[in-house]
Amino acid sequence: MEQAYSVPDDRFVYEQVDLRDYFSKLCQLLAPYPLTSSKMIKDILLKVLKLEDPEDFDVLASYCALQKYTVPDEPKPIDVDYFMKHPGLYDALPIPPDGERKLKTLELLLKRNDEQEVTSTSKISSCKWVGKGMRVMDLKPWQHFALVARIYHPFKHVYGAKSHRPPKCCQEIMILGHQTLDCVRDKIICANDLNIPGDLSDRINNIPSKKAKDVYPSGLFFIEDRFYIDMRAPGSKNYSVPIKVWAQTRSLKIGSAPSLSMNESAIQDLKIRLGYPYVYQHQGNCEHIILFSDARLLQSADSLSSADYPVLLSVSSQNSKYCMICGHYVARWICQNSNRLPFSICYMCDSCFKSYNYVKGKKVGHFIAYQYADRSTIL
């Protein structure tokens, strides 16, 4: 990778790891231990705390016992067993087997319970863990692994510039080892995929239904000197071809890099470095940095249904782009090169755009209009 580009600060970049080999050896190492084995926990803590004598661990455990942290006149803990024995107090009343056939409300309640979202907080502001529905639990803890990918906002960089804004992470995605790279690509949210390409100023009443991702479905990952291309949709282009031609004219190593298909490349077959910035390219020249921040075995607290993955762990907060005319509503249009506006590029809401630029459905003045998809409204 250093032949293509280097990382000035590699303090947070780890050595290359063969994911399949690493986790197969780790699973073999943990196989003799039961999932809830206290001996496994004790052995791990002995290594972490660097304790040679097991008796030292027992002494430390006695110091950390819960009884040591009681205070005088402390309220007694709630008897959970009492609530567990009374379903009406602790658990929701079960729906009778024939209930959904007799009452429409019970049918809708059962459907809502299956599709209800479960959210929790994360380290990135305005983000959530989303899990929908009841799935078949086909995964086992400590036997399957997951990889966490961080995708960054596209940003402009001028070669030779002294300073620039560092890229910002926009989302985190967790994917299973046996899933393929195209699953990661389908989970990435980018506003450029949802825009409608072309000037729409003369056809606002007949806006095409196809988004940019439908018109330009091509995509590419560049990971460890390998191109992973998305050729699933008809009309897709191989982005690696012009890059290789460009590299060969400059005698760069990536000119001979192999090109593989995303939908045939499993995550577990990758050899990656945690913390190293790789590249995701789509929509022609929209480039994102993607790095893998974590790889671990699934635990019992994780979702053990493969249907829930890839899962969107978190999304970053972003201020909406408001209308530059009224300032009240989120922008839906970009009006460019208008002879009636003081700005060469003007963001406008749907109401201001149509009321200012059209009279009885007819275009007034000369301008170019593009539909704008605000990222904060699509998450």
PDB file of C-alpha atoms in Angstrom, residues 95-246:
ATOM      1  CA  ILE A  95     -50.880 -12.443  22.893  1.00  0.00           C
ATOM      2  CA  PRO A  96     -53.232 -15.469  22.682  1.00  0.00           C
ATOM      3  CA  PRO A  97     -52.539 -17.823  19.760  1.00  0.00           C
ATOM      4  CA  ASP A  98     -55.769 -16.863  17.997  1.00  0.00           C
ATOM      5  CA  GLY A  99     -55.719 -13.261  19.159  1.00  0.00           C
ATOM      6  CA  GLU A 100     -54.483 -11.707  15.922  1.00  0.00           C
ATOM      7  CA  ARG A 101     -57.344 -13.387  14.034  1.00  0.00           C
ATOM      8  CA  LYS A 102     -60.012 -11.986  16.370  1.00  0.00           C
ATOM      9  CA  LEU A 103     -58.766  -8.436  16.966  1.00  0.00           C
ATOM     10  CA  LYS A 104     -57.149  -6.113  14.450  1.00  0.00           C
ATOM     11  CA  THR A 105     -55.333  -4.320  17.295  1.00  0.00           C
ATOM     12  CA  LEU A 106     -53.605  -7.525  18.360  1.00  0.00           C
ATOM     13  CA  GLU A 107     -52.611  -8.226  14.757  1.00  0.00           C
ATOM     14  CA  LEU A 108     -51.033  -4.778  14.472  1.00  0.00           C
ATOM     15  CA  LEU A 109     -49.402  -5.135  17.903  1.00  0.00           C
ATOM     16  CA  LEU A 110     -47.817  -8.427  16.890  1.00  0.00           C
ATOM     17  CA  LYS A 111     -46.543  -6.856  13.678  1.00  0.00           C
ATOM     18  CA  ARG A 112     -45.139  -3.852  15.551  1.00  0.00           C
ATOM     19  CA  ASN A 113     -43.316  -6.093  18.034  1.00  0.00           C
ATOM     20  CA  ASP A 114     -41.662  -7.921  15.145  1.00  0.00           C
ATOM     21  CA  GLU A 115     -40.553  -4.706  13.434  1.00  0.00           C
ATOM     22  CA  GLN A 116     -39.847  -2.520  16.448  1.00  0.00           C
ATOM     23  CA  GLU A 117     -36.498  -0.791  16.450  1.00  0.00           C
ATOM     24  CA  VAL A 118     -34.131  -1.234  19.380  1.00  0.00           C
ATOM     25  CA  THR A 119     -31.836   1.739  19.885  1.00  0.00           C
ATOM     26  CA  SER A 120     -28.913   2.481  22.151  1.00  0.00           C
ATOM     27  CA  THR A 121     -26.360   5.226  22.421  1.00  0.00           C
ATOM     28  CA  SER A 122     -22.871   5.193  20.948  1.00  0.00           C
ATOM     29  CA  LYS A 123     -19.712   7.250  21.169  1.00  0.00           C
ATOM     30  CA  ILE A 124     -20.575   9.346  18.111  1.00  0.00           C
ATOM     31  CA  SER A 125     -23.258  11.931  18.803  1.00  0.00           C
ATOM     32  CA  SER A 126     -26.744  11.544  17.347  1.00  0.00           C
ATOM     33  CA  CYS A 127     -26.250   7.908  16.540  1.00  0.00           C
ATOM     34  CA  LYS A 128     -28.053   4.684  17.306  1.00  0.00           C
ATOM     35  CA  TRP A 129     -27.745   0.938  17.163  1.00  0.00           C
ATOM     36  CA  VAL A 130     -30.624  -0.315  15.088  1.00  0.00           C
ATOM     37  CA  GLY A 131     -31.965  -3.844  15.139  1.00  0.00           C
ATOM     38  CA  LYS A 132     -35.294  -4.826  13.590  1.00  0.00           C
ATOM     39  CA  GLY A 133     -37.511  -7.755  14.125  1.00  0.00           C
ATOM     40  CA  MET A 134     -37.265 -11.275  15.466  1.00  0.00           C
ATOM     41  CA  ARG A 135     -34.736 -13.303  13.515  1.00  0.00           C
ATOM     42  CA  VAL A 136     -33.488 -16.873  13.494  1.00  0.00           C
ATOM     43  CA  MET A 137     -30.526 -17.135  15.862  1.00  0.00           C
ATOM     44  CA  ASP A 138     -28.109 -18.925  13.542  1.00  0.00           C
ATOM     45  CA  LEU A 139     -24.857 -17.543  14.982  1.00  0.00           C
ATOM     46  CA  LYS A 140     -22.936 -18.772  17.999  1.00  0.00           C
ATOM     47  CA  PRO A 141     -20.892 -16.583  20.329  1.00  0.00           C
ATOM     48  CA  TRP A 142     -17.117 -17.122  20.285  1.00  0.00           C
ATOM     49  CA  GLN A 143     -17.411 -19.000  16.967  1.00  0.00           C
ATOM     50  CA  HIS A 144     -18.148 -16.202  14.483  1.00  0.00           C
ATOM     51  CA  PHE A 145     -16.322 -12.917  14.163  1.00  0.00           C
ATOM     52  CA  ALA A 146     -17.318  -9.448  13.048  1.00  0.00           C
ATOM     53  CA  LEU A 147     -15.404  -6.537  11.564  1.00  0.00           C
ATOM     54  CA  VAL A 148     -16.145  -2.862  12.213  1.00  0.00           C
ATOM     55  CA  ALA A 149     -15.624  -0.460   9.296  1.00  0.00           C
ATOM     56  CA  ARG A 150     -15.530   3.323   9.654  1.00  0.00           C
ATOM     57  CA  ILE A 151     -16.544   5.334   6.593  1.00  0.00           C
ATOM     58  CA  TYR A 152     -15.541   8.988   6.314  1.00  0.00           C
ATOM     59  CA  HIS A 153     -17.122  11.942   4.566  1.00  0.00           C
ATOM     60  CA  PRO A 154     -15.660  12.755   1.140  1.00  0.00           C
ATOM     61  CA  PHE A 155     -13.401  15.784   1.358  1.00  0.00           C
ATOM     62  CA  LYS A 156     -11.386  18.049  -0.900  1.00  0.00           C
ATOM     63  CA  HIS A 157      -7.626  17.968  -0.754  1.00  0.00           C
ATOM     64  CA  VAL A 158      -5.301  20.182  -2.761  1.00  0.00           C
ATOM     65  CA  TYR A 159      -1.950  18.536  -3.400  1.00  0.00           C
ATOM     66  CA  GLY A 160       0.830  20.569  -1.833  1.00  0.00           C
ATOM     67  CA  ALA A 161      -1.492  22.557   0.457  1.00  0.00           C
ATOM     68  CA  LYS A 162      -0.011  23.272   3.877  1.00  0.00           C
ATOM     69  CA  SER A 163      -3.149  22.523   5.841  1.00  0.00           C
ATOM     70  CA  HIS A 164      -6.612  21.158   5.304  1.00  0.00           C
ATOM     71  CA  ARG A 165      -9.509  19.941   7.389  1.00  0.00           C
ATOM     72  CA  PRO A 166      -9.070  16.356   8.547  1.00  0.00           C
ATOM     73  CA  PRO A 167     -11.719  13.943   7.296  1.00  0.00           C
ATOM     74  CA  LYS A 168     -14.680  13.247   9.573  1.00  0.00           C
ATOM     75  CA  CYS A 169     -16.178   9.846  10.231  1.00  0.00           C
ATOM     76  CA  CYS A 170     -19.779   9.636   9.053  1.00  0.00           C
ATOM     77  CA  GLN A 171     -20.787   6.094  10.002  1.00  0.00           C
ATOM     78  CA  GLU A 172     -19.687   2.807  11.495  1.00  0.00           C
ATOM     79  CA  ILE A 173     -20.763  -0.555  10.102  1.00  0.00           C
ATOM     80  CA  MET A 174     -20.354  -4.003  11.635  1.00  0.00           C
ATOM     81  CA  ILE A 175     -20.231  -6.919   9.207  1.00  0.00           C
ATOM     82  CA  LEU A 176     -19.770 -10.641   9.695  1.00  0.00           C
ATOM     83  CA  GLY A 177     -16.718 -12.499   8.500  1.00  0.00           C
ATOM     84  CA  HIS A 178     -18.572 -14.745   6.054  1.00  0.00           C
ATOM     85  CA  GLN A 179     -20.346 -11.824   4.352  1.00  0.00           C
ATOM     86  CA  THR A 180     -18.956 -10.176   1.236  1.00  0.00           C
ATOM     87  CA  LEU A 181     -17.739  -6.669   0.437  1.00  0.00           C
ATOM     88  CA  ASP A 182     -20.799  -5.811  -1.621  1.00  0.00           C
ATOM     89  CA  CYS A 183     -22.831  -6.040   1.614  1.00  0.00           C
ATOM     90  CA  VAL A 184     -20.640  -3.281   3.052  1.00  0.00           C
ATOM     91  CA  ARG A 185     -21.131  -1.130  -0.015  1.00  0.00           C
ATOM     92  CA  ASP A 186     -24.920  -1.528   0.087  1.00  0.00           C
ATOM     93  CA  LYS A 187     -24.926  -0.334   3.708  1.00  0.00           C
ATOM     94  CA  ILE A 188     -22.898   2.837   3.086  1.00  0.00           C
ATOM     95  CA  ILE A 189     -25.054   5.961   3.091  1.00  0.00           C
ATOM     96  CA  CYS A 190     -23.927   8.792   0.813  1.00  0.00           C
ATOM     97  CA  ALA A 191     -26.122  11.686  -0.274  1.00  0.00           C
ATOM     98  CA  ASN A 192     -24.518  11.630  -3.719  1.00  0.00           C
ATOM     99  CA  ASP A 193     -26.170   8.256  -4.365  1.00  0.00           C
ATOM    100  CA  LEU A 194     -29.621   9.701  -3.697  1.00  0.00           C
ATOM    101  CA  ASN A 195     -29.443  12.780  -5.908  1.00  0.00           C
ATOM    102  CA  ILE A 196     -31.105  12.858  -9.309  1.00  0.00           C
ATOM    103  CA  PRO A 197     -28.450  13.659 -11.924  1.00  0.00           C
ATOM    104  CA  GLY A 198     -28.905  16.384 -14.501  1.00  0.00           C
ATOM    105  CA  ASP A 199     -30.606  19.768 -14.832  1.00  0.00           C
ATOM    106  CA  LEU A 200     -34.247  19.564 -13.729  1.00  0.00           C
ATOM    107  CA  SER A 201     -35.235  23.205 -14.210  1.00  0.00           C
ATOM    108  CA  ASP A 202     -37.372  22.421 -17.286  1.00  0.00           C
ATOM    109  CA  ARG A 203     -39.056  19.309 -15.878  1.00  0.00           C
ATOM    110  CA  ILE A 204     -39.930  19.891 -12.235  1.00  0.00           C
ATOM    111  CA  ASN A 205     -43.371  18.393 -12.852  1.00  0.00           C
ATOM    112  CA  ASN A 206     -41.883  15.270 -14.422  1.00  0.00           C
ATOM    113  CA  ILE A 207     -38.933  14.424 -12.192  1.00  0.00           C
ATOM    114  CA  PRO A 208     -37.273  11.076 -13.039  1.00  0.00           C
ATOM    115  CA  SER A 209     -37.597   8.350 -10.425  1.00  0.00           C
ATOM    116  CA  LYS A 210     -34.086   6.996 -10.953  1.00  0.00           C
ATOM    117  CA  LYS A 211     -31.486   8.113  -8.450  1.00  0.00           C
ATOM    118  CA  ALA A 212     -27.796   8.549  -9.139  1.00  0.00           C
ATOM    119  CA  LYS A 213     -27.012   5.111  -7.705  1.00  0.00           C
ATOM    120  CA  ASP A 214     -29.396   3.584 -10.280  1.00  0.00           C
ATOM    121  CA  VAL A 215     -27.858   5.492 -13.190  1.00  0.00           C
ATOM    122  CA  TYR A 216     -24.225   5.076 -12.055  1.00  0.00           C
ATOM    123  CA  PRO A 217     -24.097   1.800 -10.066  1.00  0.00           C
ATOM    124  CA  SER A 218     -20.342   1.263 -10.300  1.00  0.00           C
ATOM    125  CA  GLY A 219     -18.167   1.142  -7.191  1.00  0.00           C
ATOM    126  CA  LEU A 220     -14.664   0.228  -6.059  1.00  0.00           C
ATOM    127  CA  PHE A 221     -12.707  -0.633  -2.895  1.00  0.00           C
ATOM    128  CA  PHE A 222      -8.917  -0.406  -2.830  1.00  0.00           C
ATOM    129  CA  ILE A 223      -7.651  -2.596   0.018  1.00  0.00           C
ATOM    130  CA  GLU A 224      -4.074  -3.817   0.431  1.00  0.00           C
ATOM    131  CA  ASP A 225      -3.007  -3.383  -3.196  1.00  0.00           C
ATOM    132  CA  ARG A 226      -6.155  -5.018  -4.562  1.00  0.00           C
ATOM    133  CA  PHE A 227      -9.103  -3.544  -6.398  1.00  0.00           C
ATOM    134  CA  TYR A 228     -12.546  -4.839  -5.479  1.00  0.00           C
ATOM    135  CA  ILE A 229     -15.094  -3.781  -8.091  1.00  0.00           C
ATOM    136  CA  ASP A 230     -18.888  -3.925  -8.138  1.00  0.00           C
ATOM    137  CA  MET A 231     -20.176  -5.242 -11.465  1.00  0.00           C
ATOM    138  CA  ARG A 232     -23.536  -6.617 -10.289  1.00  0.00           C
ATOM    139  CA  ALA A 233     -25.758  -4.117 -12.095  1.00  0.00           C
ATOM    140  CA  PRO A 234     -25.965  -4.015 -15.917  1.00  0.00           C
ATOM    141  CA  GLY A 235     -23.946  -1.157 -17.350  1.00  0.00           C
ATOM    142  CA  SER A 236     -21.467  -1.050 -14.475  1.00  0.00           C
ATOM    143  CA  LYS A 237     -17.950   0.097 -15.290  1.00  0.00           C
ATOM    144  CA  ASN A 238     -14.693  -1.256 -14.018  1.00  0.00           C
ATOM    145  CA  TYR A 239     -13.177   1.729 -12.201  1.00  0.00           C
ATOM    146  CA  SER A 240      -9.843  -0.055 -11.844  1.00  0.00           C
ATOM    147  CA  VAL A 241      -9.099   0.011 -15.611  1.00  0.00           C
ATOM    148  CA  PRO A 242      -8.381   3.764 -15.996  1.00  0.00           C
ATOM    149  CA  ILE A 243      -6.535   3.774 -12.667  1.00  0.00           C
ATOM    150  CA  LYS A 244      -4.250   0.969 -13.834  1.00  0.00           C
ATOM    151  CA  VAL A 245      -3.614   2.709 -17.162  1.00  0.00           C
ATOM    152  CA  TRP A 246      -2.733   5.911 -15.331  1.00  0.00           C
TER     153      TRP A 246
END
